[in-house]
Amino acid sequence: MAVPNSQSSSLQQEEVRQGRGWEDGSCPGSSCGQEAREHPKCWVSSLEVLQWIMESRLKKCVELELHLAGREQAVIRRDALSHLVLDEHLQHQQELRQQGKAFYVERL
């Protein structure tokens, strides 16, 4: 039995990723005559394809979570900044009141 070289192996994996070679139920690029579910090499290539699919889905989920986390972080920072500005304004108002100075507040 000949050992497949890396080039033919990568070609078979690429055929599997593109969906070729499974139509008749036999192994892609193999002349063993066994069905795909019975051939160990097909199991390995199928597992690699499934791992690739799961990794790409996981990567998309992580990218989405990072994007949403960035948006939430911006909202949190904006809220914290508004609280700081409000606290500083109140502190300034109290300091002027302690000095006996007026603080103009427009009331609507």
Coordinates of C-alpha atoms in Angstrom, one line a residue:
M1 CA 0.0 0.0 0.0
A2 CA 1.5 3.3 -1.0
V3 CA 1.7 6.1 1.5
P4 CA 0.0 9.3 0.1
N5 CA 2.2 12.3 -0.1
S6 CA 1.2 15.6 1.5
Q7 CA 0.2 17.1 -1.8
S8 CA -2.4 14.5 -2.7
S9 CA -3.6 14.5 0.9
S10 CA -4.1 18.2 0.8
L11 CA -5.9 17.9 -2.5
Q12 CA -8.3 15.4 -1.1
Q13 CA -9.0 17.6 1.9
E14 CA -9.7 20.5 -0.5
E15 CA -12.1 18.3 -2.5
V16 CA -13.8 17.4 0.8
R17 CA -14.1 21.1 1.8
Q18 CA -15.6 21.9 -1.7
G19 CA -18.0 19.0 -1.4
R20 CA -16.7 17.0 -4.3
G21 CA -16.2 13.2 -4.1
W22 CA -19.1 12.3 -1.8
E23 CA -21.9 12.2 -4.3
D24 CA -21.7 8.4 -4.9
G25 CA -21.0 7.6 -1.3
S26 CA -17.4 6.5 -1.9
C27 CA -14.2 8.0 -0.7
P28 CA -13.1 11.1 -2.5
G29 CA -9.9 10.4 -4.5
S30 CA -9.7 6.8 -3.3
S31 CA -10.1 3.6 -5.2
C32 CA -10.7 1.4 -2.1
G33 CA -14.4 0.8 -3.0
Q34 CA -15.5 1.3 0.6
E35 CA -18.3 3.7 1.5
A36 CA -17.3 7.0 3.1
R37 CA -18.6 6.0 6.6
E38 CA -16.4 2.9 6.6
H39 CA -13.1 4.3 5.5
P40 CA -10.7 5.6 8.3
K41 CA -9.2 8.3 6.0
C42 CA -12.6 9.6 5.3
W43 CA -13.4 9.9 9.0
V44 CA -10.2 11.9 9.5
S45 CA -10.9 14.2 6.6
S46 CA -14.6 14.6 7.7
L47 CA -13.4 15.4 11.2
E48 CA -11.0 18.0 9.8
V49 CA -13.8 19.6 7.8
L50 CA -16.0 19.7 10.9
Q51 CA -13.3 21.2 13.0
W52 CA -12.7 23.9 10.4
I53 CA -16.4 24.7 10.3
M54 CA -16.6 24.9 14.1
E55 CA -13.5 27.0 14.3
S56 CA -14.9 29.5 11.8
R57 CA -18.2 29.6 13.7
L58 CA -16.4 30.2 17.0
K59 CA -14.2 32.9 15.4
K60 CA -17.4 34.7 14.2
C61 CA -19.0 34.4 17.6
V62 CA -15.9 35.8 19.3
E63 CA -15.6 38.7 16.8
L64 CA -19.3 39.6 17.5
E65 CA -18.9 39.4 21.2
L66 CA -15.8 41.7 21.0
H67 CA -17.7 44.1 18.9
L68 CA -20.6 44.2 21.3
A69 CA -18.3 44.4 24.3
G70 CA -16.6 47.4 22.7
R71 CA -20.0 49.1 22.3
E72 CA -21.0 48.3 25.9
Q73 CA -17.6 49.6 27.1
A74 CA -18.2 52.9 25.3
V75 CA -21.6 53.3 26.9
I76 CA -20.2 52.6 30.3
R77 CA -17.4 55.0 29.9
R78 CA -19.8 57.7 28.6
D79 CA -22.0 57.1 31.6
A80 CA -19.1 57.3 34.1
L81 CA -17.9 60.5 32.5
S82 CA -21.3 62.1 32.8
H83 CA -21.4 61.2 36.5
L84 CA -17.9 62.7 37.0
V85 CA -18.9 65.9 35.2
L86 CA -22.1 66.1 37.3
D87 CA -20.2 65.5 40.6
E88 CA -17.6 68.1 39.6
H89 CA -20.4 70.6 38.9
L90 CA -22.0 70.0 42.3
Q91 CA -18.7 70.3 44.0
H92 CA -18.0 73.6 42.3
Q93 CA -21.5 74.9 43.2
Q94 CA -20.9 74.0 46.9
E95 CA -17.5 75.7 47.0
L96 CA -19.0 78.9 45.6
R97 CA -21.8 78.7 48.1
Q98 CA -19.3 78.3 51.0
Q99 CA -17.5 81.4 49.8
G100 CA -20.7 83.4 49.7
K101 CA -20.7 83.8 46.0
A102 CA -23.7 83.3 43.7
F103 CA -24.0 80.5 41.3
Y104 CA -26.3 81.3 38.4
V105 CA -28.8 78.5 37.6
E106 CA -31.2 79.0 34.7
R107 CA -34.5 77.5 35.6
L108 CA -36.9 76.5 32.9

